[in-house]
Amino acid sequence: MFSSLVFATILFLIWLIYLIFRNHSYMSYIPMPNSNIIFGHIFYFLNTTDLLQKITNMTVENGGIVRIYIPPIKPTVIITNPNIIREITRSEKMLDKANYYKYFSEWIEEGLLTTKLQQWKPNRKMITPWINKQTILMNFMKIFESKCDILIENFEQQLGNPDLDVTPIVKIFSMDVTCECLMGVNDFDDDFKRNYFNSIFNIGRTSLNRMVSPFKRFDIFFELTRESRSFEKELKNLESVFEELITRRRKNAEKSETDGHCTFLDFMLQMKDTHSIKYIREEVTTMLFAGHDTISTAISFILYALSRHPEIQENVYDEQIDIIGNENVTYAEIQQMKYLDMVINETMRMYPPVPLIGRKVEEDVVIAGKYLLPKNHSVGILIYGCHHNPNYFPEPEKFIPERFQNEILPGTYLPFSLGPRNCIGKKFAWLEIKVCISKLIRRFRFLRPEPDYKIDLVPQMVLVAKNGIRLSLQKRVE
């Protein structure tokens, strides 16, 4: 018995030594920042405070490419070098999403965000003309306006609140916009929406925990945890949201045969004879998430940035007064808001709604003429790190909208990603954001909260402020 135990211990130690040697020598031609010999960089991820900045500093100090090692699997390559990013995002050999997207695909499954290359190409080709059609985008203007009016009413109820977290309020606004514009549904109550938001948040947190855990990343161990059972419950909750969307859309269509336009949900349901309901659910679920979470995140951070820079805020206001002819903004007026464009760009530079994206190498490929990326290896593009690199954005922690008066080097700024797999809904998002900020800035001043605080950023499915995105409101004198 004793000898068997000794033998097993020796075998384990041999395996451990082999694992340590293999993982530390794997792609040794790519820099690896200081790490624990056994635990790698896992301790960086246990404490999320300033995590993004820590990894950004690692990449800047090592030429924009590093290996990050979380045992027991091989290291992941993290990149912020713009030349390499352009190579990766344009390469036909690296259009598939990284292996770690599988933790999100249990929810979104095979929607555009996570689907494999073979299926992604025809799906993208089919959906792009609908979401980017100018006449459809212009039809959305009235919905943006009406939902902004409700948002204004909700903000007016917070006048006098010295420490308002705007995130929950803006999320409801953006969810309303997405449901009506893309799904043709406008009668979800706020409790239903909050339940959906909580499920999204919990799924995102669980997925991130799995990505950085040595054990939970393996299904066999994760399924033994209480977190797994909670995760399944949240997935079922999101499935019920999809069913409810279809039910309510059909009821709305029965009430009004001419309700304005063919929604994205209508567009997808028209394909039920040639595509499975599973495929339709995957694309609708993806669009619902992408259509509200990233946009609400961007709007919330824009309001926060304006609250901390009153002179810039007044410049935005002055531009609006010069351009807007009446209360409701037109599509043509939106195109004239050049200073607001710079403010939005600078906000998404400092606070990119999606801080990290990933690609998988389909076959061995050499990048930058010297780094061999092996087949099936995952590569992470740290968008936050690109945007905070002082080599391309001097004084990156300062909010300077005028940076965007000049041409930006491709690969250094990518809030909507780059290349063929960039964000399909960029035009929709940009239009919604500009209408919203235009309406709000003409009604309110946004002020620093009391007491002041430092925002605590953590990466999840989107960039999250762990302590809320806080400010206070003051009504402008009309």
Short mmCIF file of C-alpha atoms in Angstrom, two decimals:
data_model
loop_
_atom_site.label_atom_id
_atom_site.label_comp_id
_atom_site.label_asym_id
_atom_site.label_seq_id
_atom_site.Cartn_x
_atom_site.Cartn_y
_atom_site.Cartn_z
CA MET A 1 0.00 0.00 0.00
CA PHE A 2 2.76 2.42 1.02
CA SER A 3 4.83 1.62 -2.06
CA SER A 4 1.81 2.24 -4.31
CA LEU A 5 1.30 5.63 -2.71
CA VAL A 6 4.96 6.52 -3.19
CA PHE A 7 4.81 5.40 -6.81
CA ALA A 8 1.66 7.47 -7.45
CA THR A 9 3.31 10.49 -5.80
CA ILE A 10 6.39 10.14 -7.99
CA LEU A 11 4.26 9.85 -11.12
CA PHE A 12 2.32 12.96 -10.10
CA LEU A 13 5.53 14.93 -9.50
CA ILE A 14 6.93 13.82 -12.87
CA TRP A 15 3.69 14.89 -14.57
CA LEU A 16 3.77 18.23 -12.73
CA ILE A 17 7.39 18.90 -13.71
CA TYR A 18 6.59 18.00 -17.32
CA LEU A 19 3.54 20.32 -17.29
CA ILE A 20 5.54 23.20 -15.84
CA PHE A 21 8.35 22.72 -18.35
CA ARG A 22 5.96 22.35 -21.30
CA ASN A 23 3.88 25.42 -20.48
CA HIS A 24 6.81 27.69 -19.70
CA SER A 25 8.72 26.67 -22.81
CA TYR A 26 5.69 26.73 -25.16
CA MET A 27 6.18 29.52 -27.72
CA SER A 28 9.22 30.69 -25.74
CA TYR A 29 10.02 33.16 -28.52
CA ILE A 30 7.09 35.28 -27.30
CA PRO A 31 7.79 37.27 -24.10
CA MET A 32 6.21 36.02 -20.87
CA PRO A 33 6.02 38.58 -18.03
CA ASN A 34 7.16 37.50 -14.58
CA SER A 35 4.99 34.65 -13.30
CA ASN A 36 4.83 32.08 -10.54
CA ILE A 37 6.62 28.91 -11.62
CA ILE A 38 3.62 26.72 -10.71
CA PHE A 39 0.60 29.03 -10.77
CA GLY A 40 1.63 31.23 -13.70
CA HIS A 41 -0.31 34.53 -13.82
CA ILE A 42 -3.39 33.25 -12.02
CA PHE A 43 -2.92 35.60 -9.06
CA TYR A 44 -3.34 38.60 -11.37
CA PHE A 45 -6.85 37.38 -12.17
CA LEU A 46 -7.90 36.62 -8.61
CA ASN A 47 -7.84 40.34 -7.89
CA THR A 48 -9.64 42.21 -10.68
CA THR A 49 -8.73 45.68 -9.38
CA ASP A 50 -6.66 47.38 -12.09
CA LEU A 51 -6.43 44.04 -13.91
CA LEU A 52 -6.85 45.63 -17.33
CA GLN A 53 -4.16 48.20 -16.63
CA LYS A 54 -1.77 45.54 -15.33
CA ILE A 55 -2.08 43.48 -18.52
CA THR A 56 -1.85 46.66 -20.61
CA ASN A 57 1.44 47.52 -18.89
CA MET A 58 2.73 44.00 -19.58
CA THR A 59 2.06 44.32 -23.29
CA VAL A 60 3.46 47.85 -23.58
CA GLU A 61 6.68 46.79 -21.86
CA ASN A 62 7.07 43.81 -24.23
CA GLY A 63 6.40 45.32 -27.64
CA GLY A 64 2.67 44.66 -27.69
CA ILE A 65 2.73 40.84 -27.51
CA VAL A 66 2.95 38.57 -24.45
CA ARG A 67 2.11 35.08 -23.23
CA ILE A 68 -0.32 34.86 -20.31
CA TYR A 69 -0.27 31.53 -18.50
CA ILE A 70 -3.14 30.18 -16.39
CA PRO A 71 -2.40 26.51 -15.63
CA PRO A 72 -2.84 23.75 -16.54
CA ILE A 73 -3.40 24.59 -20.23
CA LYS A 74 -0.84 26.22 -22.50
CA PRO A 75 -0.37 30.01 -22.43
CA THR A 76 -2.62 32.38 -24.37
CA VAL A 77 -1.08 35.12 -26.50
CA ILE A 78 -2.30 38.65 -25.73
CA ILE A 79 -1.67 41.36 -28.33
CA THR A 80 -1.85 45.14 -28.46
CA ASN A 81 0.68 45.72 -31.25
CA PRO A 82 -1.29 47.49 -34.05
CA ASN A 83 0.72 45.94 -36.88
CA ILE A 84 0.04 42.43 -35.59
CA ILE A 85 -3.61 43.27 -34.92
CA ARG A 86 -4.09 44.34 -38.53
CA GLU A 87 -2.52 41.06 -39.66
CA ILE A 88 -4.77 38.98 -37.43
CA THR A 89 -8.07 40.73 -38.13
CA ARG A 90 -7.53 40.64 -41.90
CA SER A 91 -6.25 37.07 -42.11
CA GLU A 92 -8.52 34.38 -43.55
CA LYS A 93 -6.66 31.94 -41.30
CA MET A 94 -7.75 33.70 -38.10
CA LEU A 95 -11.44 34.55 -38.57
CA ASP A 96 -12.74 31.94 -36.12
CA LYS A 97 -13.34 33.03 -32.53
CA ALA A 98 -10.96 31.96 -29.75
CA ASN A 99 -11.46 28.70 -27.89
CA TYR A 100 -12.57 30.49 -24.71
CA TYR A 101 -15.69 31.80 -26.48
CA LYS A 102 -17.13 28.34 -25.81
CA TYR A 103 -17.98 29.53 -22.30
CA PHE A 104 -20.29 32.14 -23.81
CA SER A 105 -21.57 29.91 -26.61
CA GLU A 106 -23.54 27.82 -24.11
CA TRP A 107 -25.82 30.84 -23.98
CA ILE A 108 -25.55 32.51 -27.41
CA GLU A 109 -24.72 29.15 -29.01
CA GLU A 110 -24.06 29.66 -32.74
CA GLY A 111 -25.11 33.29 -33.22
CA LEU A 112 -22.95 35.70 -35.22
CA LEU A 113 -20.85 36.56 -32.17
CA THR A 114 -19.57 33.03 -31.57
CA THR A 115 -20.38 30.89 -34.61
CA LYS A 116 -17.66 29.07 -36.52
CA LEU A 117 -16.34 30.48 -39.77
CA GLN A 118 -18.18 28.12 -42.12
CA GLN A 119 -21.58 29.13 -40.78
CA TRP A 120 -20.65 32.73 -40.00
CA LYS A 121 -19.97 33.77 -43.61
CA PRO A 122 -23.46 33.02 -45.04
CA ASN A 123 -25.19 34.27 -41.89
CA ARG A 124 -23.31 37.58 -41.95
CA LYS A 125 -23.98 38.01 -45.67
CA MET A 126 -27.69 37.48 -45.08
CA ILE A 127 -28.11 39.77 -42.05
CA THR A 128 -25.84 42.69 -43.00
CA PRO A 129 -28.14 44.27 -45.65
CA TRP A 130 -31.03 44.38 -43.18
CA ILE A 131 -29.24 45.91 -40.19
CA ASN A 132 -27.32 48.51 -42.24
CA LYS A 133 -30.05 49.66 -44.62
CA GLN A 134 -30.32 53.44 -44.36
CA THR A 135 -34.11 53.56 -44.72
CA ILE A 136 -34.45 51.14 -41.81
CA LEU A 137 -32.03 53.15 -39.67
CA MET A 138 -33.94 56.35 -40.44
CA ASN A 139 -37.20 54.65 -39.43
CA PHE A 140 -35.64 53.98 -36.03
CA MET A 141 -35.24 57.71 -35.31
CA LYS A 142 -38.79 58.10 -33.96
CA ILE A 143 -38.29 55.13 -31.64
CA PHE A 144 -34.99 56.55 -30.37
CA GLU A 145 -36.72 59.86 -29.71
CA SER A 146 -39.73 58.41 -27.89
CA LYS A 147 -37.60 56.16 -25.69
CA CYS A 148 -35.28 59.08 -24.89
CA ASP A 149 -38.31 61.04 -23.68
CA ILE A 150 -39.03 58.23 -21.22
CA LEU A 151 -35.35 58.17 -20.19
CA ILE A 152 -35.53 61.92 -19.52
CA GLU A 153 -38.58 61.39 -17.29
CA ASN A 154 -36.72 58.70 -15.35
CA PHE A 155 -33.71 60.98 -14.94
CA GLU A 156 -35.93 63.85 -13.76
CA GLN A 157 -37.04 61.64 -10.88
CA GLN A 158 -33.37 61.49 -9.82
CA LEU A 159 -32.81 65.24 -9.63
CA GLY A 160 -31.28 65.96 -6.25
CA ASN A 161 -29.72 62.50 -5.96
CA PRO A 162 -26.03 63.30 -5.30
CA ASP A 163 -24.80 59.79 -6.09
CA LEU A 164 -26.80 58.28 -8.95
CA ASP A 165 -25.68 55.06 -10.64
CA VAL A 166 -26.91 55.65 -14.19
CA THR A 167 -26.25 52.12 -15.41
CA PRO A 168 -29.59 50.45 -14.49
CA ILE A 169 -31.64 53.35 -15.91
CA VAL A 170 -29.72 53.48 -19.18
CA LYS A 171 -29.91 49.69 -19.53
CA ILE A 172 -33.71 49.83 -19.41
CA PHE A 173 -33.71 52.59 -22.04
CA SER A 174 -31.44 50.66 -24.39
CA MET A 175 -33.36 47.42 -23.84
CA ASP A 176 -36.58 49.27 -24.76
CA VAL A 177 -34.96 50.61 -27.93
CA THR A 178 -33.64 47.20 -28.95
CA CYS A 179 -36.92 45.40 -28.26
CA GLU A 180 -38.99 47.87 -30.27
CA CYS A 181 -36.56 48.54 -33.13
CA LEU A 182 -35.32 45.01 -33.68
CA MET A 183 -38.08 42.86 -32.20
CA GLY A 184 -41.24 44.97 -32.61
CA VAL A 185 -42.08 44.53 -28.92
CA ASN A 186 -42.65 47.49 -26.61
CA ASP A 187 -44.61 46.15 -23.65
CA PHE A 188 -42.07 44.46 -21.36
CA ASP A 189 -42.34 45.77 -17.80
CA ASP A 190 -39.26 46.91 -15.89
CA ASP A 191 -39.20 43.88 -13.59
CA PHE A 192 -39.04 41.57 -16.62
CA LYS A 193 -36.11 43.59 -18.00
CA ARG A 194 -34.25 43.60 -14.67
CA ASN A 195 -34.66 39.84 -14.45
CA TYR A 196 -33.12 39.58 -17.93
CA PHE A 197 -30.25 41.92 -16.99
CA ASN A 198 -29.51 39.89 -13.86
CA SER A 199 -29.37 36.68 -15.91
CA ILE A 200 -26.99 38.29 -18.42
CA PHE A 201 -24.77 39.61 -15.60
CA ASN A 202 -24.66 36.25 -13.80
CA ILE A 203 -23.93 34.33 -17.00
CA GLY A 204 -21.15 36.77 -17.89
CA ARG A 205 -19.61 36.52 -14.43
CA THR A 206 -19.76 32.73 -14.45
CA SER A 207 -18.26 32.54 -17.93
CA LEU A 208 -15.37 34.79 -16.90
CA ASN A 209 -14.80 32.76 -13.74
CA ARG A 210 -14.53 29.62 -15.86
CA MET A 211 -12.02 31.25 -18.21
CA VAL A 212 -9.56 32.00 -15.40
CA SER A 213 -10.15 28.97 -13.16
CA PRO A 214 -7.73 26.02 -13.43
CA PHE A 215 -10.62 23.63 -12.70
CA LYS A 216 -13.94 25.19 -13.71
CA ARG A 217 -12.82 25.58 -17.32
CA PHE A 218 -13.24 21.80 -17.59
CA ASP A 219 -16.90 20.74 -17.89
CA ILE A 220 -16.42 17.67 -15.72
CA PHE A 221 -15.38 19.83 -12.72
CA PHE A 222 -17.68 22.77 -13.41
CA GLU A 223 -20.76 20.53 -13.46
CA LEU A 224 -20.01 19.48 -9.88
CA THR A 225 -20.32 23.06 -8.59
CA ARG A 226 -23.31 24.97 -7.29
CA GLU A 227 -22.41 27.67 -9.83
CA SER A 228 -23.21 25.21 -12.62
CA ARG A 229 -26.77 24.70 -11.37
CA SER A 230 -27.27 28.45 -11.10
CA PHE A 231 -25.88 28.85 -14.63
CA GLU A 232 -28.41 26.34 -16.02
CA LYS A 233 -31.21 28.22 -14.30
CA GLU A 234 -30.13 31.49 -15.92
CA LEU A 235 -29.94 29.81 -19.35
CA LYS A 236 -33.52 28.59 -19.01
CA ASN A 237 -34.57 32.09 -18.01
CA LEU A 238 -33.05 33.50 -21.20
CA GLU A 239 -34.75 30.83 -23.31
CA SER A 240 -38.07 31.99 -21.85
CA VAL A 241 -37.22 35.57 -22.90
CA PHE A 242 -36.93 34.42 -26.51
CA GLU A 243 -40.27 32.60 -26.33
CA GLU A 244 -41.87 35.67 -24.80
CA LEU A 245 -40.47 37.86 -27.57
CA ILE A 246 -42.11 35.71 -30.23
CA THR A 247 -45.43 35.57 -28.36
CA ARG A 248 -45.62 39.32 -27.87
CA ARG A 249 -44.48 40.12 -31.40
CA ARG A 250 -47.25 37.98 -32.83
CA LYS A 251 -49.81 39.66 -30.58
CA ASN A 252 -48.59 43.10 -31.64
CA ALA A 253 -48.73 42.14 -35.31
CA GLU A 254 -52.32 40.93 -34.89
CA LYS A 255 -53.34 44.24 -33.34
CA SER A 256 -51.75 46.28 -36.13
CA GLU A 257 -51.21 44.88 -39.60
CA THR A 258 -49.12 47.88 -40.58
CA ASP A 259 -46.85 48.59 -37.61
CA GLY A 260 -44.19 50.50 -39.56
CA HIS A 261 -41.47 48.14 -40.67
CA CYS A 262 -40.28 44.57 -40.85
CA THR A 263 -38.33 44.03 -37.64
CA PHE A 264 -35.25 41.85 -37.27
CA LEU A 265 -37.40 39.27 -35.48
CA ASP A 266 -39.88 39.31 -38.39
CA PHE A 267 -36.99 38.99 -40.82
CA MET A 268 -35.67 35.94 -39.00
CA LEU A 269 -39.08 34.29 -38.51
CA GLN A 270 -39.68 34.52 -42.25
CA MET A 271 -36.89 31.94 -42.57
CA LYS A 272 -38.52 29.29 -40.39
CA ASP A 273 -39.24 27.13 -43.44
CA THR A 274 -35.55 27.00 -44.40
CA HIS A 275 -33.84 27.52 -41.03
CA SER A 276 -34.39 25.81 -37.67
CA ILE A 277 -36.01 27.61 -34.76
CA LYS A 278 -32.73 26.98 -32.91
CA TYR A 279 -30.84 29.02 -35.51
CA ILE A 280 -33.42 31.82 -35.32
CA ARG A 281 -33.20 31.85 -31.51
CA GLU A 282 -29.40 32.04 -31.63
CA GLU A 283 -29.34 35.07 -33.93
CA VAL A 284 -32.17 36.87 -32.12
CA THR A 285 -30.56 36.22 -28.72
CA THR A 286 -27.22 37.54 -30.01
CA MET A 287 -28.80 40.67 -31.47
CA LEU A 288 -30.82 41.32 -28.31
CA PHE A 289 -27.70 41.15 -26.14
CA ALA A 290 -25.43 43.09 -28.50
CA GLY A 291 -28.14 45.64 -29.21
CA HIS A 292 -28.61 46.74 -25.62
CA ASP A 293 -25.65 45.79 -23.40
CA THR A 294 -22.77 47.31 -25.35
CA ILE A 295 -24.76 50.43 -26.27
CA SER A 296 -26.00 51.07 -22.73
CA THR A 297 -22.44 50.61 -21.49
CA ALA A 298 -21.16 53.18 -23.98
CA ILE A 299 -23.87 55.73 -23.12
CA SER A 300 -23.30 55.34 -19.38
CA PHE A 301 -19.56 55.93 -19.73
CA ILE A 302 -20.15 58.96 -22.00
CA LEU A 303 -22.34 60.55 -19.30
CA TYR A 304 -19.69 59.76 -16.70
CA ALA A 305 -16.94 61.33 -18.84
CA LEU A 306 -19.03 64.46 -19.41
CA SER A 307 -19.71 64.75 -15.68
CA ARG A 308 -15.97 64.88 -15.02
CA HIS A 309 -15.20 67.39 -17.79
CA PRO A 310 -17.66 70.31 -17.57
CA GLU A 311 -15.92 72.40 -20.26
CA ILE A 312 -16.16 69.56 -22.75
CA GLN A 313 -19.76 69.00 -21.74
CA GLU A 314 -20.59 72.63 -22.51
CA ASN A 315 -18.87 72.33 -25.89
CA VAL A 316 -21.16 69.39 -26.69
CA TYR A 317 -24.17 71.41 -25.54
CA ASP A 318 -23.18 74.45 -27.63
CA GLU A 319 -22.85 72.28 -30.74
CA GLN A 320 -26.33 70.87 -30.14
CA ILE A 321 -27.87 74.32 -29.79
CA ASP A 322 -26.17 75.45 -33.00
CA ILE A 323 -27.39 72.43 -34.99
CA ILE A 324 -30.79 71.36 -33.66
CA GLY A 325 -33.75 73.15 -35.22
CA ASN A 326 -36.38 71.90 -32.74
CA GLU A 327 -36.85 69.40 -29.92
CA ASN A 328 -36.58 66.33 -32.14
CA VAL A 329 -33.27 65.74 -33.88
CA THR A 330 -33.27 64.71 -37.55
CA TYR A 331 -31.11 62.13 -39.32
CA ALA A 332 -29.41 64.93 -41.28
CA GLU A 333 -28.61 66.87 -38.09
CA ILE A 334 -27.02 63.77 -36.55
CA GLN A 335 -24.47 63.75 -39.36
CA GLN A 336 -23.37 67.32 -38.49
CA MET A 337 -22.40 66.59 -34.87
CA LYS A 338 -18.65 66.37 -35.37
CA TYR A 339 -17.62 67.40 -31.86
CA LEU A 340 -20.01 64.85 -30.34
CA ASP A 341 -18.40 62.25 -32.61
CA MET A 342 -15.02 63.08 -31.08
CA VAL A 343 -16.40 62.86 -27.53
CA ILE A 344 -17.97 59.46 -28.22
CA ASN A 345 -14.75 58.21 -29.81
CA GLU A 346 -12.64 59.40 -26.90
CA THR A 347 -15.02 57.84 -24.37
CA MET A 348 -14.89 54.50 -26.16
CA ARG A 349 -11.12 54.81 -26.28
CA MET A 350 -10.90 55.18 -22.52
CA TYR A 351 -13.80 52.83 -21.73
CA PRO A 352 -14.18 50.37 -24.63
CA PRO A 353 -17.51 48.54 -24.12
CA VAL A 354 -15.86 45.26 -25.18
CA PRO A 355 -12.36 45.25 -23.62
CA LEU A 356 -11.09 41.99 -25.17
CA ILE A 357 -11.78 39.94 -28.31
CA GLY A 358 -10.23 36.65 -29.38
CA ARG A 359 -9.35 34.72 -32.52
CA LYS A 360 -8.33 31.12 -33.17
CA VAL A 361 -5.57 30.11 -35.56
CA GLU A 362 -6.92 27.67 -38.17
CA GLU A 363 -3.46 26.53 -39.31
CA ASP A 364 0.15 27.33 -38.42
CA VAL A 365 0.81 30.97 -39.26
CA VAL A 366 3.73 33.36 -38.79
CA ILE A 367 2.86 36.92 -37.69
CA ALA A 368 5.10 39.98 -37.72
CA GLY A 369 7.52 37.87 -39.74
CA LYS A 370 8.85 36.06 -36.65
CA TYR A 371 6.16 34.73 -34.30
CA LEU A 372 4.81 31.28 -35.14
CA LEU A 373 1.25 30.77 -33.93
CA PRO A 374 0.41 27.04 -33.91
CA LYS A 375 -2.80 25.60 -35.31
CA ASN A 376 -5.83 25.79 -32.96
CA HIS A 377 -4.08 28.28 -30.66
CA SER A 378 -6.11 31.18 -29.23
CA VAL A 379 -5.02 34.80 -29.52
CA GLY A 380 -6.49 37.63 -27.46
CA ILE A 381 -6.63 41.21 -28.73
CA LEU A 382 -6.74 43.47 -25.69
CA ILE A 383 -8.76 46.42 -26.96
CA TYR A 384 -8.41 48.23 -23.63
CA GLY A 385 -4.64 47.88 -23.87
CA CYS A 386 -4.58 49.20 -27.45
CA HIS A 387 -6.56 52.27 -26.37
CA HIS A 388 -4.36 52.96 -23.34
CA ASN A 389 -1.00 52.53 -25.01
CA PRO A 390 0.97 55.78 -24.45
CA ASN A 391 2.99 55.14 -27.62
CA TYR A 392 -0.11 55.86 -29.69
CA PHE A 393 -2.28 57.88 -27.28
CA PRO A 394 -0.04 60.19 -25.23
CA GLU A 395 -1.32 60.66 -21.66
CA PRO A 396 -3.88 57.90 -22.19
CA GLU A 397 -5.65 58.52 -18.87
CA LYS A 398 -6.57 62.07 -19.91
CA PHE A 399 -9.88 62.70 -21.68
CA ILE A 400 -8.95 64.60 -24.85
CA PRO A 401 -11.62 64.42 -27.60
CA GLU A 402 -9.43 66.48 -29.94
CA ARG A 403 -7.25 63.39 -30.46
CA PHE A 404 -9.81 62.37 -33.04
CA GLN A 405 -9.36 65.49 -35.16
CA ASN A 406 -6.33 63.72 -36.58
CA GLU A 407 -6.05 60.41 -38.38
CA ILE A 408 -5.78 57.46 -36.01
CA LEU A 409 -3.30 54.71 -36.84
CA PRO A 410 -5.28 51.58 -37.85
CA GLY A 411 -5.06 48.87 -35.22
CA THR A 412 -4.71 51.26 -32.29
CA TYR A 413 -8.41 52.11 -31.96
CA LEU A 414 -10.99 49.34 -32.41
CA PRO A 415 -14.10 49.68 -30.22
CA PHE A 416 -16.09 47.85 -32.90
CA SER A 417 -13.23 45.45 -33.76
CA LEU A 418 -11.59 45.39 -37.20
CA GLY A 419 -11.75 43.35 -40.38
CA PRO A 420 -14.51 41.11 -41.69
CA ARG A 421 -15.70 40.10 -38.20
CA ASN A 422 -16.19 43.64 -36.98
CA CYS A 423 -19.41 44.72 -35.25
CA ILE A 424 -22.35 44.31 -37.61
CA GLY A 425 -24.46 46.85 -35.71
CA LYS A 426 -22.01 49.77 -35.61
CA LYS A 427 -24.28 52.16 -37.57
CA PHE A 428 -27.29 51.30 -35.41
CA ALA A 429 -25.27 51.78 -32.22
CA TRP A 430 -23.74 55.08 -33.32
CA LEU A 431 -27.12 56.51 -34.28
CA GLU A 432 -28.78 55.48 -31.02
CA ILE A 433 -25.92 56.88 -28.93
CA LYS A 434 -25.91 60.25 -30.70
CA VAL A 435 -29.68 60.71 -30.48
CA CYS A 436 -29.61 59.82 -26.79
CA ILE A 437 -26.74 62.14 -25.85
CA SER A 438 -28.20 64.96 -27.96
CA LYS A 439 -31.52 64.74 -26.12
CA LEU A 440 -30.02 64.40 -22.65
CA ILE A 441 -27.38 67.13 -22.93
CA ARG A 442 -30.03 69.67 -23.91
CA ARG A 443 -32.05 68.83 -20.79
CA PHE A 444 -29.46 68.16 -18.08
CA ARG A 445 -26.02 69.01 -16.79
CA PHE A 446 -24.12 66.00 -15.57
CA LEU A 447 -22.02 66.62 -12.45
CA ARG A 448 -19.51 64.70 -10.37
CA PRO A 449 -21.13 62.71 -7.58
CA GLU A 450 -20.70 63.67 -3.96
CA PRO A 451 -18.54 62.34 -2.48
CA ASP A 452 -16.29 61.88 -5.49
CA TYR A 453 -15.10 58.40 -6.27
CA LYS A 454 -12.73 56.49 -8.52
CA ILE A 455 -14.37 54.16 -11.01
CA ASP A 456 -13.40 50.50 -10.55
CA LEU A 457 -13.30 48.80 -13.97
CA VAL A 458 -13.51 45.04 -14.41
CA PRO A 459 -13.78 43.01 -17.63
CA GLN A 460 -16.82 40.82 -18.10
CA MET A 461 -18.81 40.25 -21.30
CA VAL A 462 -18.67 44.04 -21.47
CA LEU A 463 -16.60 46.54 -19.50
CA VAL A 464 -18.21 46.91 -16.07
CA ALA A 465 -17.79 49.47 -13.32
CA LYS A 466 -17.84 47.28 -10.22
CA ASN A 467 -18.84 50.25 -8.05
CA GLY A 468 -21.34 51.68 -10.55
CA ILE A 469 -21.13 54.56 -13.03
CA ARG A 470 -22.05 57.42 -10.72
CA LEU A 471 -22.87 61.09 -11.18
CA SER A 472 -25.52 63.68 -10.28
CA LEU A 473 -27.98 65.64 -12.39
CA GLN A 474 -28.91 69.29 -12.69
CA LYS A 475 -31.73 70.50 -14.92
CA ARG A 476 -30.77 73.14 -17.47
CA VAL A 477 -32.71 76.40 -17.36
CA GLU A 478 -34.92 76.56 -20.46
#
